[in-house]
Amino acid sequence: MINKLLQPEGWLPPKGYANGVAARGTMLFVGGQIGWNAQQQFESDDFIDQCGLALRNIVEVLRAGGAGPEHMVRMTWYVTDRDEYSRRLSELGPVYREAMGRNFPAMTCVQVAALVEHRAKVEIEVTAVIPD
């Protein structure tokens, strides 16, 4: 493993994320990616579709920096509907793994009143570290 996952002794393991990650190397900061394509056009208003595209956008930005999903150490999700996020987790899991593999960084998810792009339902930012 490239980064060290931090799991306090006696804690139940988290599902789909890490409690913490220790890393050393070149840091990459991926600005919030939303569910539109490279031409900044929305292809769908569906939450899962937008998540999939946002995740694939993150992979492309990471690739541009010489990194991949395995280098992620932190991910922050901003969603406009917490209930939809929770209700559709079983659909989101396969979409996440298709884009990110089985790489689960420290994650935070918060509900926001709105995102800057009116049609956006999710925005995701990532911090990655390429080891020395």
Coordinates of N, CA, C and O in Angstrom, one line a residue:
M1 N 0.8 -1.2 0.0 CA 0.0 0.0 0.0 C 0.9 1.2 0.0 O 1.9 1.3 0.7
I2 N 0.5 2.2 -0.8 CA 1.3 3.4 -0.9 C 1.2 4.3 0.3 O 2.2 4.9 0.8
N3 N 0.0 4.5 0.9 CA -0.3 5.3 2.0 C -0.6 4.4 3.2 O -1.1 3.3 3.0
K4 N -0.4 4.9 4.4 CA -0.7 4.1 5.6 C -2.1 4.5 6.1 O -2.3 5.7 6.4
L5 N -3.0 3.6 6.2 CA -4.4 3.9 6.7 C -4.3 3.9 8.2 O -3.6 3.1 8.8
L6 N -4.9 4.9 8.8 CA -4.9 5.0 10.3 C -6.2 4.5 10.9 O -7.3 5.0 10.6
Q7 N -6.1 3.5 11.7 CA -7.2 2.8 12.3 C -7.0 2.7 13.8 O -6.2 1.8 14.2
P8 N -7.6 3.5 14.6 CA -7.3 3.4 16.0 C -7.7 2.0 16.6 O -8.7 1.4 16.1
E9 N -6.9 1.5 17.5 CA -7.1 0.2 18.1 C -8.5 0.2 18.8 O -8.9 1.1 19.5
G10 N -9.2 -0.9 18.5 CA -10.5 -1.1 19.1 C -11.7 -0.5 18.4 O -12.8 -0.7 18.7
W11 N -11.4 0.3 17.4 CA -12.5 1.0 16.6 C -13.0 0.0 15.6 O -12.2 -0.8 15.0
L12 N -14.3 0.0 15.3 CA -14.9 -0.8 14.2 C -14.3 -0.2 12.9 O -14.2 1.0 12.8
P13 N -14.0 -1.1 11.9 CA -13.5 -0.5 10.7 C -14.6 0.2 9.9 O -15.8 -0.2 9.9
P14 N -14.2 1.3 9.3 CA -15.2 2.1 8.5 C -15.5 1.4 7.2 O -14.7 0.5 6.8
K15 N -16.7 1.6 6.7 CA -17.1 1.0 5.4 C -17.1 2.0 4.3 O -17.8 3.0 4.3
G16 N -16.2 1.8 3.3 CA -16.1 2.7 2.2 C -15.3 4.0 2.4 O -15.3 4.9 1.5
Y17 N -14.5 4.1 3.5 CA -13.6 5.2 3.7 C -12.6 4.8 4.7 O -12.7 3.8 5.3
A18 N -11.6 5.7 5.0 CA -10.6 5.5 6.0 C -10.8 6.6 7.1 O -11.2 7.7 6.8
N19 N -10.5 6.2 8.3 CA -10.6 7.2 9.4 C -9.5 8.3 9.2 O -9.6 9.4 9.6
G20 N -8.4 7.8 8.7 CA -7.2 8.7 8.5 C -6.2 8.1 7.6 O -6.2 6.9 7.4
V21 N -5.3 8.9 7.0 CA -4.3 8.4 6.1 C -3.0 9.1 6.4 O -3.0 10.4 6.5
A22 N -1.9 8.4 6.5 CA -0.6 9.1 6.6 C 0.1 8.9 5.3 O 0.1 7.8 4.7
A23 N 0.7 10.0 4.8 CA 1.4 9.9 3.5 C 2.5 10.9 3.5 O 2.6 11.9 4.2
R24 N 3.5 10.6 2.6 CA 4.6 11.5 2.4 C 4.9 11.6 0.9 O 5.0 10.6 0.2
G25 N 5.1 12.8 0.4 CA 5.5 12.9 -1.0 C 4.9 14.2 -1.6 O 4.7 15.2 -0.9
T26 N 4.7 14.2 -2.9 CA 4.2 15.4 -3.7 C 2.7 15.4 -3.5 O 2.0 14.4 -3.9
M27 N 2.2 16.5 -3.1 CA 0.8 16.7 -2.9 C 0.1 17.2 -4.1 O 0.6 18.1 -4.7
L28 N -1.1 16.7 -4.4 CA -1.9 17.2 -5.5 C -3.3 17.6 -4.9 O -3.8 16.8 -4.1
F29 N -3.8 18.7 -5.3 CA -5.1 19.1 -4.8 C -6.0 19.3 -6.0 O -5.8 20.1 -6.9
V30 N -7.1 18.5 -6.0 CA -8.1 18.5 -7.0 C -9.2 19.3 -6.6 O -9.9 19.0 -5.6
G31 N -9.5 20.4 -7.3 CA -10.6 21.3 -7.0 C -11.9 20.5 -7.2 O -12.0 19.5 -7.9
G32 N -12.9 21.1 -6.6 CA -14.3 20.4 -6.7 C -14.7 20.1 -8.1 O -14.7 20.9 -9.0
Q33 N -14.9 18.8 -8.3 CA -15.4 18.3 -9.6 C -16.9 18.0 -9.5 O -17.3 17.4 -8.6
I34 N -17.6 18.4 -10.6 CA -19.0 18.1 -10.6 C -19.3 17.2 -11.8 O -18.5 16.8 -12.6
G35 N -20.6 16.8 -11.9 CA -21.0 15.8 -12.9 C -21.3 16.4 -14.2 O -22.4 16.2 -14.8
W36 N -20.3 17.1 -14.8 CA -20.5 17.5 -16.2 C -19.3 17.0 -17.0 O -18.3 16.6 -16.4
N37 N -19.3 17.1 -18.3 CA -18.3 16.6 -19.1 C -17.2 17.6 -19.3 O -17.2 18.7 -18.8
A38 N -16.2 17.2 -20.2 CA -15.0 18.1 -20.4 C -15.4 19.4 -21.1 O -14.6 20.4 -21.0
Q39 N -16.6 19.5 -21.7 CA -17.1 20.7 -22.3 C -18.0 21.5 -21.4 O -18.6 22.4 -21.8
Q40 N -17.9 21.1 -20.1 CA -18.7 21.7 -19.1 C -20.2 21.7 -19.4 O -20.9 22.7 -19.2
Q41 N -20.7 20.6 -19.8 CA -22.1 20.4 -20.1 C -22.6 19.2 -19.3 O -22.0 18.1 -19.3
F42 N -23.8 19.3 -18.7 CA -24.4 18.3 -18.0 C -25.0 17.3 -19.0 O -25.7 17.7 -19.9
E43 N -24.8 16.0 -18.7 CA -25.4 15.0 -19.6 C -26.6 14.4 -18.9 O -27.4 13.7 -19.6
S44 N -26.8 14.6 -17.6 CA -27.9 14.0 -16.9 C -28.1 14.9 -15.6 O -27.2 15.5 -15.1
D45 N -29.4 14.8 -15.1 CA -29.7 15.4 -13.9 C -29.8 14.3 -12.8 O -30.2 14.6 -11.6
D46 N -29.5 13.1 -13.1 CA -29.6 12.0 -12.1 C -28.4 12.1 -11.2 O -27.2 12.2 -11.6
F47 N -28.6 11.9 -9.9 CA -27.6 12.0 -8.9 C -26.5 11.0 -9.1 O -25.3 11.3 -9.1
I48 N -26.8 9.7 -9.4 CA -25.8 8.7 -9.6 C -25.0 9.0 -10.8 O -23.7 8.8 -10.8
D49 N -25.6 9.3 -11.9 CA -24.9 9.7 -13.1 C -23.9 10.8 -12.9 O -22.8 10.8 -13.4
Q50 N -24.4 11.9 -12.2 CA -23.5 13.0 -11.9 C -22.3 12.6 -11.0 O -21.2 13.0 -11.2
C51 N -22.6 11.7 -10.0 CA -21.5 11.2 -9.2 C -20.4 10.5 -10.0 O -19.2 10.7 -9.9
G52 N -20.9 9.6 -10.9 CA -20.0 8.8 -11.8 C -19.1 9.7 -12.6 O -17.9 9.5 -12.7
L53 N -19.7 10.8 -13.2 CA -18.9 11.7 -14.0 C -18.0 12.5 -13.2 O -16.8 12.7 -13.6
A54 N -18.4 13.0 -12.0 CA -17.5 13.7 -11.2 C -16.3 12.9 -10.8 O -15.2 13.4 -10.8
L55 N -16.6 11.6 -10.4 CA -15.5 10.7 -10.0 C -14.5 10.5 -11.2 O -13.3 10.5 -11.0
R56 N -15.1 10.3 -12.4 CA -14.2 10.1 -13.6 C -13.4 11.4 -13.9 O -12.2 11.3 -14.3
N57 N -14.0 12.5 -13.6 CA -13.3 13.8 -13.8 C -12.1 13.9 -12.9 O -11.0 14.3 -13.2
I58 N -12.3 13.4 -11.6 CA -11.2 13.4 -10.6 C -10.1 12.5 -11.1 O -8.9 12.9 -11.0
V59 N -10.4 11.4 -11.6 CA -9.4 10.5 -12.1 C -8.6 11.2 -13.3 O -7.3 11.0 -13.3
E60 N -9.2 11.9 -14.1 CA -8.6 12.6 -15.2 C -7.6 13.7 -14.7 O -6.5 13.8 -15.2
V61 N -8.1 14.4 -13.7 CA -7.2 15.5 -13.1 C -6.0 14.8 -12.4 O -4.9 15.3 -12.5
L62 N -6.3 13.7 -11.6 CA -5.2 13.0 -11.0 C -4.2 12.5 -12.0 O -2.9 12.7 -11.9
R63 N -4.7 12.0 -13.1 CA -3.8 11.5 -14.2 C -2.9 12.6 -14.8 O -1.8 12.4 -15.1
A64 N -3.5 13.8 -14.9 CA -2.8 14.9 -15.4 C -1.6 15.3 -14.5 O -0.7 15.9 -15.0
G65 N -1.8 15.0 -13.2 CA -0.7 15.3 -12.3 C 0.2 14.1 -12.0 O 1.0 14.1 -11.1
G66 N 0.1 13.0 -12.8 CA 0.9 11.8 -12.6 C 0.5 10.9 -11.5 O 1.3 10.1 -11.0
A67 N -0.8 11.0 -11.1 CA -1.3 10.2 -10.0 C -2.5 9.4 -10.4 O -3.0 9.5 -11.6
G68 N -3.0 8.6 -9.5 CA -4.2 7.8 -9.8 C -5.0 7.7 -8.5 O -4.6 8.3 -7.4
P69 N -6.1 7.0 -8.5 CA -7.0 6.9 -7.3 C -6.2 6.3 -6.1 O -6.5 6.6 -5.0
E70 N -5.2 5.5 -6.4 CA -4.5 4.9 -5.3 C -3.7 5.9 -4.5 O -3.2 5.6 -3.4
H71 N -3.5 7.1 -5.0 CA -2.8 8.2 -4.3 C -3.7 9.1 -3.5 O -3.1 10.0 -2.8
M72 N -5.0 8.9 -3.6 CA -5.9 9.7 -2.8 C -5.7 9.5 -1.3 O -5.6 8.4 -0.8
V73 N -5.7 10.6 -0.6 CA -5.6 10.6 0.9 C -6.8 11.2 1.6 O -7.1 10.9 2.7
R74 N -7.5 12.1 0.8 CA -8.7 12.8 1.4 C -9.7 13.1 0.3 O -9.3 13.5 -0.8
M75 N -10.9 12.9 0.6 CA -12.0 13.2 -0.4 C -13.1 13.9 0.4 O -13.5 13.4 1.5
T76 N -13.6 15.0 -0.1 CA -14.8 15.7 0.5 C -15.9 15.8 -0.6 O -15.7 16.2 -1.7
W77 N -17.0 15.3 -0.2 CA -18.2 15.3 -1.0 C -19.2 16.4 -0.5 O -19.4 16.5 0.7
Y78 N -19.7 17.2 -1.4 CA -20.7 18.2 -1.1 C -22.0 17.7 -1.9 O -21.9 17.6 -3.1
V79 N -23.0 17.4 -1.2 CA -24.3 17.0 -1.9 C -25.4 17.9 -1.5 O -25.4 18.5 -0.5
T80 N -26.3 18.1 -2.5 CA -27.5 19.0 -2.3 C -28.6 18.3 -1.6 O -29.6 18.9 -1.1
D81 N -28.6 16.9 -1.5 CA -29.7 16.2 -0.9 C -29.1 15.0 -0.1 O -28.8 13.9 -0.7
R82 N -28.9 15.1 1.2 CA -28.3 14.1 2.0 C -29.2 12.8 2.0 O -28.7 11.7 2.0
D83 N -30.5 13.0 1.9 CA -31.4 11.8 1.9 C -31.2 11.0 0.7 O -31.2 9.8 0.7
E84 N -31.1 11.7 -0.5 CA -30.9 11.0 -1.7 C -29.6 10.2 -1.7 O -29.4 9.1 -2.1
Y85 N -28.5 10.9 -1.2 CA -27.2 10.3 -1.1 C -27.3 9.0 -0.2 O -26.9 7.9 -0.6
S86 N -28.0 9.1 0.9 CA -28.1 7.9 1.8 C -29.0 6.8 1.2 O -28.7 5.6 1.2
R87 N -30.1 7.2 0.5 CA -31.0 6.3 -0.1 C -30.4 5.5 -1.2 O -30.7 4.4 -1.5
R88 N -29.4 6.1 -1.9 CA -28.9 5.6 -3.2 C -27.4 5.0 -3.0 O -26.7 4.8 -4.0
L89 N -27.0 4.8 -1.7 CA -25.6 4.3 -1.5 C -25.4 3.0 -2.2 O -24.3 2.7 -2.7
S90 N -26.4 2.1 -2.2 CA -26.2 0.8 -2.9 C -25.9 0.9 -4.4 O -25.2 0.1 -5.0
E91 N -26.4 2.0 -5.0 CA -26.2 2.3 -6.4 C -24.8 3.0 -6.6 O -24.1 2.8 -7.5
L92 N -24.5 3.8 -5.6 CA -23.3 4.6 -5.7 C -22.0 3.8 -5.5 O -21.0 4.0 -6.2
G93 N -22.1 2.7 -4.7 CA -20.9 1.9 -4.4 C -20.3 1.4 -5.7 O -19.1 1.5 -5.9
P94 N -21.0 0.7 -6.6 CA -20.4 0.2 -7.8 C -19.9 1.3 -8.7 O -18.8 1.1 -9.4
V95 N -20.5 2.4 -8.8 CA -20.1 3.5 -9.6 C -18.8 4.1 -9.1 O -17.8 4.4 -9.8
Y96 N -18.7 4.2 -7.7 CA -17.4 4.6 -7.1 C -16.3 3.6 -7.4 O -15.2 4.0 -7.9
R97 N -16.5 2.3 -7.2 CA -15.5 1.4 -7.4 C -15.1 1.3 -8.9 O -13.9 1.0 -9.2
E98 N -16.0 1.5 -9.8 CA -15.6 1.5 -11.2 C -14.6 2.6 -11.6 O -13.7 2.4 -12.3
A99 N -14.8 3.8 -11.0 CA -13.9 4.9 -11.2 C -12.7 4.8 -10.3 O -11.6 5.1 -10.8
M100 N -12.8 4.5 -9.1 CA -11.7 4.6 -8.1 C -11.1 3.3 -7.7 O -10.1 3.3 -6.9
G101 N -11.7 2.2 -8.1 CA -11.2 0.9 -7.6 C -11.5 0.8 -6.2 O -12.5 1.3 -5.7
R102 N -10.7 0.0 -5.5 CA -10.9 -0.2 -4.0 C -10.0 0.7 -3.2 O -9.3 0.3 -2.3
N103 N -10.0 2.0 -3.6 CA -9.2 3.0 -2.9 C -10.2 3.9 -2.1 O -11.0 4.5 -2.7
F104 N -10.0 3.8 -0.8 CA -11.0 4.5 0.1 C -10.2 5.4 1.0 O -9.7 5.0 2.1
P105 N -10.0 6.7 0.6 CA -9.3 7.7 1.5 C -10.1 8.1 2.7 O -11.3 7.7 2.8
A106 N -9.6 9.0 3.5 CA -10.4 9.6 4.5 C -11.4 10.5 3.8 O -11.1 11.2 2.8
M107 N -12.7 10.3 4.2 CA -13.8 11.0 3.5 C -14.7 11.8 4.4 O -14.9 11.4 5.6
T108 N -15.2 12.9 3.9 CA -16.2 13.7 4.6 C -17.3 13.9 3.5 O -17.1 14.1 2.4
C109 N -18.6 13.9 4.0 CA -19.7 14.2 3.1 C -20.6 15.2 3.9 O -21.0 14.9 5.0
V110 N -20.9 16.3 3.2 CA -21.8 17.3 3.8 C -22.9 17.7 2.9 O -22.7 17.7 1.7
Q111 N -24.0 18.0 3.4 CA -25.1 18.6 2.6 C -25.0 20.1 2.6 O -24.7 20.7 3.6
V112 N -25.1 20.6 1.4 CA -25.1 22.1 1.2 C -26.4 22.5 0.6 O -27.1 21.8 0.0
A113 N -26.7 23.8 0.8 CA -28.0 24.3 0.3 C -28.0 24.4 -1.2 O -29.0 24.1 -1.8
A114 N -26.9 24.6 -1.8 CA -26.8 24.7 -3.3 C -25.3 24.7 -3.7 O -24.4 25.0 -2.9
L115 N -25.1 24.3 -4.9 CA -23.7 24.4 -5.5 C -23.7 25.5 -6.5 O -24.8 26.0 -7.0
V116 N -22.6 26.0 -6.9 CA -22.5 27.2 -7.8 C -23.2 26.9 -9.2 O -23.9 27.7 -9.7
E117 N -22.9 25.7 -9.7 CA -23.6 25.3 -11.0 C -25.0 24.8 -10.6 O -25.2 23.9 -9.9
H118 N -26.0 25.5 -11.1 CA -27.4 25.3 -10.8 C -27.8 23.8 -10.9 O -28.5 23.3 -10.0
R119 N -27.4 23.1 -11.9 CA -27.8 21.7 -12.1 C -27.0 20.7 -11.3 O -27.4 19.5 -11.3
A120 N -25.9 21.1 -10.7 CA -25.1 20.2 -10.0 C -25.7 19.7 -8.8 O -26.3 20.4 -8.0
K121 N -25.6 18.4 -8.6 CA -26.2 17.7 -7.3 C -25.1 17.3 -6.4 O -25.3 16.9 -5.3
V122 N -23.8 17.2 -6.9 CA -22.7 16.8 -6.1 C -21.4 17.5 -6.6 O -21.3 17.8 -7.8
E123 N -20.6 17.8 -5.7 CA -19.2 18.3 -6.0 C -18.2 17.6 -5.1 O -18.5 17.4 -3.9
I124 N -17.1 17.1 -5.7 CA -16.2 16.3 -4.9 C -14.8 16.9 -5.1 O -14.4 17.1 -6.2
E125 N -14.1 17.1 -4.0 CA -12.7 17.5 -4.0 C -11.8 16.4 -3.4 O -12.3 15.7 -2.5
V126 N -10.6 16.4 -3.9 CA -9.6 15.3 -3.5 C -8.3 15.9 -3.2 O -7.8 16.8 -3.9
T127 N -7.6 15.3 -2.2 CA -6.2 15.5 -2.0 C -5.5 14.2 -2.2 O -6.0 13.2 -1.7
A128 N -4.4 14.2 -3.0 CA -3.6 13.0 -3.3 C -2.2 13.3 -2.9 O -1.7 14.4 -2.9
V129 N -1.5 12.2 -2.7 CA 0.0 12.3 -2.4 C 0.7 11.2 -3.2 O 0.4 10.0 -3.1
I130 N 1.6 11.7 -4.1 CA 2.5 10.8 -4.8 C 3.7 10.5 -3.9 O 4.4 11.5 -3.6
P131 N 4.0 9.3 -3.6 CA 5.1 9.0 -2.6 C 6.5 9.5 -3.2 O 6.7 9.5 -4.4
D132 N 7.4 9.9 -2.3 CA 8.7 10.3 -2.7 C 9.4 9.1 -3.3 O 9.2 8.0 -3.0

